[in-house]
Coordinates of C-alpha atoms and ligand atoms in Angstrom, one line a residue:
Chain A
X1 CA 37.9 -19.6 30.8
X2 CA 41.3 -18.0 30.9
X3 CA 42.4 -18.7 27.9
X4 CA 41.9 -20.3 24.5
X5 CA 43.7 -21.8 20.9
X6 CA 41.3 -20.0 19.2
X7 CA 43.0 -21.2 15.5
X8 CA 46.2 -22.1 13.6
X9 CA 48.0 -19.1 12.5
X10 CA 47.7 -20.6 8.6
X11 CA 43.9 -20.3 9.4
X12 CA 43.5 -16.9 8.8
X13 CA 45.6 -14.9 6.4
X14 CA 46.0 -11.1 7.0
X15 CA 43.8 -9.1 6.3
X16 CA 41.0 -11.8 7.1
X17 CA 39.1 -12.2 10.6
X18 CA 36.9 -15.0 11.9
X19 CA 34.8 -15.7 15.2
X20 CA 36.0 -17.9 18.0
X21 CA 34.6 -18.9 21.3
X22 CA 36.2 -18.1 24.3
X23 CA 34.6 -20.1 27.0
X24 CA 30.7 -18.4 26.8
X25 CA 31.8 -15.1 25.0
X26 CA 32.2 -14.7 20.9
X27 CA 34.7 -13.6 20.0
X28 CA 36.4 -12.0 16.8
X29 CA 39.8 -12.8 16.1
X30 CA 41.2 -10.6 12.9
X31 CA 44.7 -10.6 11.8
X32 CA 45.9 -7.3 9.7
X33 CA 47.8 -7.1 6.8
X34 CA 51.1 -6.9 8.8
X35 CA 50.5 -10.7 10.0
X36 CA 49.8 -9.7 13.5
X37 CA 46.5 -10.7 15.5
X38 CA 44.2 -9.3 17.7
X39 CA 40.7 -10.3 19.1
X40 CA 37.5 -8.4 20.2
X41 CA 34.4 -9.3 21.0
X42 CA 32.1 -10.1 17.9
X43 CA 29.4 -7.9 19.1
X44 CA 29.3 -4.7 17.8
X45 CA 28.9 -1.8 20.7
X46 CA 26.4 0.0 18.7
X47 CA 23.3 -2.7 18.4
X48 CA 24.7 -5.8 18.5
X49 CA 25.3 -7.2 15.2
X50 CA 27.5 -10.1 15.1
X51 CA 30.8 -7.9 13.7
X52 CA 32.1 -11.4 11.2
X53 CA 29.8 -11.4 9.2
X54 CA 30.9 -7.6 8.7
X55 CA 34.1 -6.9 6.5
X56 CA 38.5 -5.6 7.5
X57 CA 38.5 -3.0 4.9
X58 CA 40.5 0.5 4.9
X59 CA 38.9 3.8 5.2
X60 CA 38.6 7.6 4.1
X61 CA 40.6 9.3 6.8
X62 CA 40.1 12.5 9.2
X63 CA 43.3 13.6 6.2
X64 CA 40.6 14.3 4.2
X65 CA 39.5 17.6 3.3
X66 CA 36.3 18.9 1.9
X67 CA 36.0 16.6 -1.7
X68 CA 39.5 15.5 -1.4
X69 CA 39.2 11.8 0.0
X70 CA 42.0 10.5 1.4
X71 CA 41.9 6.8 1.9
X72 CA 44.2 4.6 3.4
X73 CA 44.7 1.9 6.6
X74 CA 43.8 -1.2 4.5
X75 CA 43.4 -4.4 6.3
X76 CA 43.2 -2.4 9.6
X77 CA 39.4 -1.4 10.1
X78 CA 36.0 -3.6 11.0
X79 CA 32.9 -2.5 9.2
X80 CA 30.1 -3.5 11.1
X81 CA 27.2 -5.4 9.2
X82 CA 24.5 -3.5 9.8
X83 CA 24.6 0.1 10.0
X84 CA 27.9 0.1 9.2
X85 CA 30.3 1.7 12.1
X86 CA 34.2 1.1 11.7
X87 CA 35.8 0.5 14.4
X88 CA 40.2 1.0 14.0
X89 CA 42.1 -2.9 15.0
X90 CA 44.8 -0.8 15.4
X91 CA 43.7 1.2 18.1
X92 CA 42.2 -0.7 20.5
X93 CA 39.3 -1.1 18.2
X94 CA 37.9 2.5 18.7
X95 CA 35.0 3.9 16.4
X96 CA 36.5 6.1 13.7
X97 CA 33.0 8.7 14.4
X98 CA 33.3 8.6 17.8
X99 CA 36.9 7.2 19.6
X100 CA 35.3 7.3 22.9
X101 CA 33.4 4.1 22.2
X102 CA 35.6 1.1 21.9
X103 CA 35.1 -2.3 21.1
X104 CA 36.1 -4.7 24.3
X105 CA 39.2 -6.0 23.5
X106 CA 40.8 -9.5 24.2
X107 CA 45.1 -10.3 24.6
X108 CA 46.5 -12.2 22.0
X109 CA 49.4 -14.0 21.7
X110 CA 51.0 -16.5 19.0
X111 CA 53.1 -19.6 20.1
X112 CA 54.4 -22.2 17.4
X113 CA 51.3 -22.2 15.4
X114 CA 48.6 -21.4 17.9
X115 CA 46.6 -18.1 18.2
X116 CA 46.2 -18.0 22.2
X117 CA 43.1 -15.3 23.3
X118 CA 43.2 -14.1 27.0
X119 CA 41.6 -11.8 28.8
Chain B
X1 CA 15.1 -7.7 29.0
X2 CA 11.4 -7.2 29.7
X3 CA 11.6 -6.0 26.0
X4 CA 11.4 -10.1 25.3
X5 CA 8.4 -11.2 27.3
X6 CA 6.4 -8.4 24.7
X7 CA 5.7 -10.4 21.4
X8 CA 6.1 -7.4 19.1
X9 CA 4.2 -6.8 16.3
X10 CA 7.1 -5.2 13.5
X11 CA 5.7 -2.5 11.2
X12 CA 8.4 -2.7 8.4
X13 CA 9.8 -5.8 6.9
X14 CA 10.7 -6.3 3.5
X15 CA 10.4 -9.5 1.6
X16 CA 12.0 -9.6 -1.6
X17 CA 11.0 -11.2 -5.0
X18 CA 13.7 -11.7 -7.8
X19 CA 12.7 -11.7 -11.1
X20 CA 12.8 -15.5 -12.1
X21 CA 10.3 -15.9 -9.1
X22 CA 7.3 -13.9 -10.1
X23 CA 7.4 -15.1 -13.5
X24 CA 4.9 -17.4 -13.4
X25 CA 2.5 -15.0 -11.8
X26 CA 3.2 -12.7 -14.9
X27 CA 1.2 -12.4 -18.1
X28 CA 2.3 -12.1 -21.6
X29 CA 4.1 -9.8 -22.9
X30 CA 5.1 -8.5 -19.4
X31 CA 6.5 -12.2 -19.1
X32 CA 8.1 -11.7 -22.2
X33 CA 10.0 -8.1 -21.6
X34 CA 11.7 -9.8 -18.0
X35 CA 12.5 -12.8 -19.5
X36 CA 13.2 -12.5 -23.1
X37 CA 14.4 -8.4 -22.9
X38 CA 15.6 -8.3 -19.9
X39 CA 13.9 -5.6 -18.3
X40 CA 14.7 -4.2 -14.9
X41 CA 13.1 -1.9 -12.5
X42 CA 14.8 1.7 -13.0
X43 CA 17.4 2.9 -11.3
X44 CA 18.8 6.1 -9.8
X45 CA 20.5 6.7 -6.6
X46 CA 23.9 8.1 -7.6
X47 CA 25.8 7.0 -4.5
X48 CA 27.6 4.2 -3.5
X49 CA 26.3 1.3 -1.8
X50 CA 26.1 2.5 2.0
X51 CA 26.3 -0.5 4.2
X52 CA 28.8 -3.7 4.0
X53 CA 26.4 -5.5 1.8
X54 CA 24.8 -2.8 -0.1
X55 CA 21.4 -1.8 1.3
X56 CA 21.1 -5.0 3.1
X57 CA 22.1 -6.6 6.6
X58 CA 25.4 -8.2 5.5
X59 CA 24.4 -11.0 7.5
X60 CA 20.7 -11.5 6.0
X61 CA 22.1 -12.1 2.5
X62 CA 21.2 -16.5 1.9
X63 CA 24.2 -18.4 2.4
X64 CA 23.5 -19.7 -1.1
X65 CA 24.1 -15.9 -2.6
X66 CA 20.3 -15.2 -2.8
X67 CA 19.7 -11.2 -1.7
X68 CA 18.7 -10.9 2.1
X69 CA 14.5 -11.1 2.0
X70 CA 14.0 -13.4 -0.5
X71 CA 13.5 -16.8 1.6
X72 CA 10.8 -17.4 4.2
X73 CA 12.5 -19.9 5.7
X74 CA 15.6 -17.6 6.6
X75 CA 13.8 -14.6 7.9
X76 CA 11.9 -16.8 10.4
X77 CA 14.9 -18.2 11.4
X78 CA 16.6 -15.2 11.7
X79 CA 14.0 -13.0 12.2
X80 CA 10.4 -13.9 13.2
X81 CA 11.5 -17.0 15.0
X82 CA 14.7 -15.0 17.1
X83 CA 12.4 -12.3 18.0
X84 CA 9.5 -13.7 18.4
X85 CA 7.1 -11.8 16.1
X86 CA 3.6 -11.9 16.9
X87 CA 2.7 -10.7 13.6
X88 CA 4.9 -8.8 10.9
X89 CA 4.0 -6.8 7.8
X90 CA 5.3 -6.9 4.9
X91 CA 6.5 -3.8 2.6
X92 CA 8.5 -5.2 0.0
X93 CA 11.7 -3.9 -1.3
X94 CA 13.0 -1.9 -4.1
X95 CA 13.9 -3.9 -7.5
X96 CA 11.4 -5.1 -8.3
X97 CA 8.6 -3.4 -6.4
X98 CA 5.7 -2.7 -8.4
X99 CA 4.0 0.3 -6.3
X100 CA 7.1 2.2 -6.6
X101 CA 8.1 2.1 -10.7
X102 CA 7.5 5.5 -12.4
X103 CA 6.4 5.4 -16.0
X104 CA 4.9 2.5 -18.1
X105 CA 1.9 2.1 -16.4
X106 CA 1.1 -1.3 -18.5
X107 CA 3.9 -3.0 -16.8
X108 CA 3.4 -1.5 -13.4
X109 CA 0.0 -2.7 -13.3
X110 CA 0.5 -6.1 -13.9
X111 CA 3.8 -6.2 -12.1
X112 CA 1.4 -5.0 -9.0
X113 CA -1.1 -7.7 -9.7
X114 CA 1.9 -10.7 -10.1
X115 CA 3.7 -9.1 -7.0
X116 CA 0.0 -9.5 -5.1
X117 CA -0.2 -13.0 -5.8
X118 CA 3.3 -14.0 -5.4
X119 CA 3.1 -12.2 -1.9
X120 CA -0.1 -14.0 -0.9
X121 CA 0.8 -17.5 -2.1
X122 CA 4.6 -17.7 -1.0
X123 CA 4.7 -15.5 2.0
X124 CA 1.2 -14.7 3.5
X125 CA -0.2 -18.1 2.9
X126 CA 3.0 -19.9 4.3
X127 CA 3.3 -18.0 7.9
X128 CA 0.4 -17.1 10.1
X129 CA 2.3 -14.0 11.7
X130 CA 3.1 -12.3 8.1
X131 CA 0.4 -9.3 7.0
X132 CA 0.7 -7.5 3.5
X133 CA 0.4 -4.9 1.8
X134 CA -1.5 -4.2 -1.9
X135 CA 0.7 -3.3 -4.2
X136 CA -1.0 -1.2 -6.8
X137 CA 0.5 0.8 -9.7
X138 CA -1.5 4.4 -8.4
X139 CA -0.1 6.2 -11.3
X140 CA -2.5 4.4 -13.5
X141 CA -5.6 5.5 -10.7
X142 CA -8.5 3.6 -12.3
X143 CA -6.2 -0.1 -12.8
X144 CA -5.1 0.8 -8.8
X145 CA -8.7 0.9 -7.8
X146 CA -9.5 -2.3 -9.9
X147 CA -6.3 -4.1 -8.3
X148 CA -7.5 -3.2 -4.5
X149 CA -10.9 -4.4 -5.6
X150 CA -9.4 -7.6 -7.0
X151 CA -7.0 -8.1 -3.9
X152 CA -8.3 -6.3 -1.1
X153 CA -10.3 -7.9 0.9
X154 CA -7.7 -10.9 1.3
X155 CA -7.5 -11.7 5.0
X156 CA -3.8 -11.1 5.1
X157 CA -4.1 -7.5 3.4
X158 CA -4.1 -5.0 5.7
X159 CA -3.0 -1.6 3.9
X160 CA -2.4 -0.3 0.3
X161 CA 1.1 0.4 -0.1
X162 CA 2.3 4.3 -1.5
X163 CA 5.4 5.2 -2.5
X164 CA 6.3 8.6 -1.5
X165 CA 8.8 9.5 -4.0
X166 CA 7.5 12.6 -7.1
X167 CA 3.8 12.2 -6.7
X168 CA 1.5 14.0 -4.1
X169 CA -1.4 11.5 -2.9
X170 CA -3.4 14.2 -1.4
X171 CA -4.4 15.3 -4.8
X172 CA -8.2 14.7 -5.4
X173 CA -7.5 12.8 -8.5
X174 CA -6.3 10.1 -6.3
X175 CA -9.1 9.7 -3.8
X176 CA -10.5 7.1 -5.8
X177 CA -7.7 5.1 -4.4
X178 CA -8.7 6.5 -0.5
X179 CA -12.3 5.0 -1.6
X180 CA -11.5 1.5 -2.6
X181 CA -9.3 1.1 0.6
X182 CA -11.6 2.7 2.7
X183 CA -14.3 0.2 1.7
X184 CA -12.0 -2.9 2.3
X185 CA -10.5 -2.1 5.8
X186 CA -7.5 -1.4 4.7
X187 CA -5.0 1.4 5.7
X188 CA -2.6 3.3 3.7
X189 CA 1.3 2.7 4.0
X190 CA 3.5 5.2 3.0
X191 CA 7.3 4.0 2.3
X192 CA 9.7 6.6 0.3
X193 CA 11.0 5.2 -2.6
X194 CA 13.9 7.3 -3.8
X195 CA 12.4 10.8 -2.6
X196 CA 13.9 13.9 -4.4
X197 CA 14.4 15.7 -1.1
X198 CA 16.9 18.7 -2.7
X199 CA 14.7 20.7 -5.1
X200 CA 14.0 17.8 -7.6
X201 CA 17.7 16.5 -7.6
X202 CA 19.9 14.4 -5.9
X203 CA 22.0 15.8 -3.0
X204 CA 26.4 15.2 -3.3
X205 CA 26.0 12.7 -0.7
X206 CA 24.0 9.5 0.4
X207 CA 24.2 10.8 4.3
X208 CA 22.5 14.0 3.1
X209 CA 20.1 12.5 1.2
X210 CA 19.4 9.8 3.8
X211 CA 19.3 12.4 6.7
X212 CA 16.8 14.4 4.8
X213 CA 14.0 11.6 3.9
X214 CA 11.9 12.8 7.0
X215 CA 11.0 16.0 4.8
X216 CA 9.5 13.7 2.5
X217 CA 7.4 12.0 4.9
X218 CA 6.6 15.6 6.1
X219 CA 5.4 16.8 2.7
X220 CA 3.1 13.6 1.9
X221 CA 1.7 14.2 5.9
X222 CA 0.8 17.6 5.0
X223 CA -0.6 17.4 2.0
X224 CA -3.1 14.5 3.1
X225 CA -4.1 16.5 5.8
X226 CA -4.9 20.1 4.0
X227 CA -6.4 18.2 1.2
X228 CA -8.9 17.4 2.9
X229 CA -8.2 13.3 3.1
X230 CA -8.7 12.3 6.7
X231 CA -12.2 14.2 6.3
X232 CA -13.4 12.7 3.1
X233 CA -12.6 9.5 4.9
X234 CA -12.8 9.6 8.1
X235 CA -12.1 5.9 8.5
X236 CA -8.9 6.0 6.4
X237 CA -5.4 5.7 8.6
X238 CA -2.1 6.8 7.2
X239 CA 0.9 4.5 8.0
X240 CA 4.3 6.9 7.8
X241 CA 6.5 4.2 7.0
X242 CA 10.5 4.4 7.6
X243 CA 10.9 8.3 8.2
X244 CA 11.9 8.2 12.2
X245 CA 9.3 10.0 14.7
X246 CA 11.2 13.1 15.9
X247 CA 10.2 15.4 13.5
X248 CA 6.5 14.5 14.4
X249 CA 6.1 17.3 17.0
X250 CA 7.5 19.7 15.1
X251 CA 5.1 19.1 12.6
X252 CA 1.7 19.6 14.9
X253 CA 2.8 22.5 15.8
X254 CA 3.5 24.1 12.6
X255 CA 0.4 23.0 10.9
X256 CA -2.0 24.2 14.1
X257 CA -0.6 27.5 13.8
X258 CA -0.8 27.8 10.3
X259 CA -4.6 26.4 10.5
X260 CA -5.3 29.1 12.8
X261 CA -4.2 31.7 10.4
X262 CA -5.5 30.1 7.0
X263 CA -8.0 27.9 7.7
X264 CA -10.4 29.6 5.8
X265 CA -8.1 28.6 2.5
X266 CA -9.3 24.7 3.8
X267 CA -12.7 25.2 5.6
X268 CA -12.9 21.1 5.0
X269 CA -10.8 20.5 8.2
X270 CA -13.5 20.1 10.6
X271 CA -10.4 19.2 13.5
X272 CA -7.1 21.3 14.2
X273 CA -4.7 19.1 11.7
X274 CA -2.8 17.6 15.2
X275 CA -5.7 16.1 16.3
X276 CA -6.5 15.0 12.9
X277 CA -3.0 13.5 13.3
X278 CA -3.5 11.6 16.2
X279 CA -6.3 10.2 14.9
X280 CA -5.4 9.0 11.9
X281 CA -1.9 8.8 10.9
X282 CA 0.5 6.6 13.0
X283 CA 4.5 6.6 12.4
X284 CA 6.7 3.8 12.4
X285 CA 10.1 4.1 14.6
X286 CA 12.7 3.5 12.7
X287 CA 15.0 4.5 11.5
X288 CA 15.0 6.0 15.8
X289 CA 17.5 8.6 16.3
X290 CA 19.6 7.9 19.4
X291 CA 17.9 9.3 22.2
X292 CA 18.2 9.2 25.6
X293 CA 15.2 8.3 27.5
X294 CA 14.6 11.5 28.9
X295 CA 14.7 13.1 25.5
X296 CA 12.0 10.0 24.3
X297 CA 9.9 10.9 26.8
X298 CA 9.3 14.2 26.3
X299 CA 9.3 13.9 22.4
X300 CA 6.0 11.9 23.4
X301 CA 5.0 14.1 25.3
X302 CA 5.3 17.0 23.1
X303 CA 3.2 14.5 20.7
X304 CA 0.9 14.7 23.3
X305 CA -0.5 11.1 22.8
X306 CA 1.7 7.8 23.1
X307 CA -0.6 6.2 20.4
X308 CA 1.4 7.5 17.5
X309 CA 4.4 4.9 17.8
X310 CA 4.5 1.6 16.0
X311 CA 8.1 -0.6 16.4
X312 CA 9.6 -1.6 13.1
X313 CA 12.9 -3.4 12.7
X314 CA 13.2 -2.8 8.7
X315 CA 14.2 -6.1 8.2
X316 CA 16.6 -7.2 6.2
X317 CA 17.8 -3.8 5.5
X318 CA 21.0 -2.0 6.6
X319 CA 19.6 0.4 8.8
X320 CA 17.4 -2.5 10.8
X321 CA 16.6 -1.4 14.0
X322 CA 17.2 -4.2 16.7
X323 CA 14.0 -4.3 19.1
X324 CA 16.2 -4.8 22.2
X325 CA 19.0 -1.9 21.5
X326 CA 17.3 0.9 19.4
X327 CA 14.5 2.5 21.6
X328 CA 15.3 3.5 24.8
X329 CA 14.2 1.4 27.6
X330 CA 10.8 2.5 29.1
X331 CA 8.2 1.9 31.2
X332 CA 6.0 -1.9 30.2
X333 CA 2.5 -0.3 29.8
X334 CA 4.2 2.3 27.1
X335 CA 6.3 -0.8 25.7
X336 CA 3.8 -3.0 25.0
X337 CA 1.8 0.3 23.1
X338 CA 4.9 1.0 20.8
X339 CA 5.9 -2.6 20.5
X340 CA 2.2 -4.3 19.7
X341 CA -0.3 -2.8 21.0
X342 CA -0.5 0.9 18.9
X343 CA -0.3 -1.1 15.7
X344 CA -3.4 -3.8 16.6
X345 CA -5.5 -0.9 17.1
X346 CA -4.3 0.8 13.6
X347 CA -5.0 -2.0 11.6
X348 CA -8.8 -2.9 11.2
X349 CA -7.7 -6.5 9.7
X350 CA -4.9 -7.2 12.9
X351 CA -6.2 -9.8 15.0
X352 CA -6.5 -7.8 18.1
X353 CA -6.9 -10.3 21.1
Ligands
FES401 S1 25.0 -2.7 15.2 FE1 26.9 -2.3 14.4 S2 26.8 -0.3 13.5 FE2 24.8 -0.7 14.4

């Protein structure tokens, strides 16, 4: 399967995200607070957990400095249901502990209404 | 994976009872303070929730809102059923959880006895592969003995659960308890509760208190042992529940050279406390540190037995360990030990076929 409507554009409102199949694979579609979209796939890298039924939340940031928390990038990070990993949307869905480890990725793209995944 | 053909037997899951449910297994006026006064189990932890849904799988919490644990039919969906359990015991969770309350030893006791029933009829009864443990207020010692007398030798029990949290079960006042389980097959199961691993007090930060819990499990291994437990009764097996495994070597070593030096302080230990570990105590695997399988191999080998080891998942909890992803992958006569076979021979009342 090349690629896929995976859902309407008024289907998921920023800062929301949502699984979608893409021919065999599940996959997560999550749009940020911007409006834009992107898609990984809804298995998290660590032991699997199915990543929508995590939560897109911000997070404390490397800014922070011992018991000064400094907490921003709302709408932009996947928390993981399990043990909790985040991985950034906004960076090629890399895991904020350890940004060698990233969350396969998918293309997106948005025409009329549609939200197209591709490889 | 070769992982699936093994039908795994999983040390650590917790079913969950709300309040409204055990009820009618209550008696008056403990009946009375839930309903009427509202009571709740105390609280403490100081932190904030750690996981996406609290202290739960965010995706084991009931679709109606229920908290994850609380429905049989869901965990063997997503769970026993999945997986493929060949058996599963049950630990309970926090809130309420009888065997782990600290004061008012009048409501702990009969919470135990109401949790005891309400585990046996809606849980034990209902699924072949589910095992439990007693729940049993130890504080009061002489109502815990009664309760393991009027529960224990219920097919479907196989180990009296302890919290390790403020109390030290080594202490001969307790050995009463040792007895009763002793004489009904069962083993002991140690789970922490909310363990006070910094001096008495709570560390700044869930991560260090969390990291830390192993020292816990460490204190309660070492007190059994130089007290003098595994020799009172010798056929008495300690269940480390929930603590990890690497500090296990670590441990043996420390203790046999300490033995060697002081042993005439404890002239009860007839065996060097290692061996009287792998004897007796066994030591569930999650939550496992992330190690290669070189580094797993040799931890067991530094354990010097592959007998210690019994899988748990930790179901429905945050940290679950997935039985496919969390241990590294190894050899299938050391699989099926770890995944089944290790905790069929630890438990006298597991069918072991
Ligand atoms: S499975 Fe996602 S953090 Fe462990």
């Amino acid at each position: 399967m090349k690629e896929q409507v995976v859902c309407k554009t008024t289907e998921l409102e920023p800062g929301e995200m949502k699984a979608a199949n893409l021919g065999k694979q599940n996959v997560l579609v999550c749009r940020t607070l911007d409006g834009k979209f992107y898609a990984f796939l809804n298995q998290c890298n660590h032991q699997g957990a199915p990543l929508d039924k995590g939560m897109i939340c911000g997070a404390t940031t490397d800014k922070s400095k011992p018991g000064d928390y400094h907490y921003c990038r709302k709408g932009e990070i996947i928390r993981c249901p399990w043990h909790g990993r985040e991985f950034d949307i906004k960076d090629e869905g890399r895991m904020l502990a350890n940004p060698s480890k990233k969350l396969p990725s998918y293309k997106v793209r948005v025409e009329d209404e549609d939200v197209i995944v591709y490889k | 994976m070769a992982k699936n053909q093994i039908r795994i037997v999983d040390t650590d899951i917790h079913e969950r009872v709300q309040y409204a449910d055990i009820l009618k297994y209550l008696d008056e006026p403990f009946k009375h303070y839930i309903q009427n006064c509202h009571w709740i189990q105390e609280k403490h932890m100081p932190y904030t929730q750690p996981a996406v849904a609290g202290v739960d799988r965010a995706d084991a919490v009931l679709p109606d809102g229920r908290p994850a644990g609380s429905d049989l039919a869901f965990m063997q969906k997503q769970l026993l059923d999945d997986i493929g359990h060949e058996f599963g015991i049950l630990t309970s969770a926090l809130d309420p959880s009888p065997s782990s309350m600290h004061g008012w030893y009048e409501m702990a006791t009969a919470l135990a006895s109401a949790y005891n029933d309400w585990q046996i009829e809606e849980w034990l009864d209902k699924d072949d592969r589910l095992y439990g443990s007693v729940h049993i207020a130890a504080q009061d010692r002489d109502a815990a003995v009664k309760e393991i007398e009027r529960v224990g030798s219920h097919p479907k029990m196989v180990q009296v659960l302890l919290p390790i949290d403020d109390i030290m079960w080594g202490d001969p006042f307790y050995h009463p308890i040792f007895e009763a389980a002793e004489k009904h097959n069962l083993m002991i199961g140690m789970h922490h509760n909310e363990p006070p691993v910094y001096y008495g007090k709570w560390p700044r930060y869930f991560i260090e208190w969390h990291t830390l819990i192993p020292t816990a499990h460490m204190k309660q291994v070492t007190n059994m042992i130089f007290n003098g437990v595994f020799d009172k009764f010798p056929n008495l097996g300690l269940m480390m529940i929930e603590g990890g495994f690497t500090w296990v070597p670590h441990l043996m070593w420390k203790m046999d050279q300490q033995y060697r030096d002081l042993r005439h302080e404890v002239p009860w230990l007839k065996r060097k406390p290692s061996d009287i570990f792998k004897e007796q105590i066994r030591v569930t695997t999650q939550p496992a540190e992330e190690l290669t399988k070189q580094e797993f191999m040799s931890l067991i080998e530094q354990m010097g037995t592959d007998e210690i080891l019994c899988f748990s998942t930790d179901y429905p909890h945050w940290d679950y360990d997935s039985p496919t992803r969390a241990l590294p992958n190894m050899d299938a006569e050391l699989k099926q030990k770890i995944f089944a076979e290790n905790a069929k021979a630890f438990y006298p009342k597991l069918p072991n076929s």
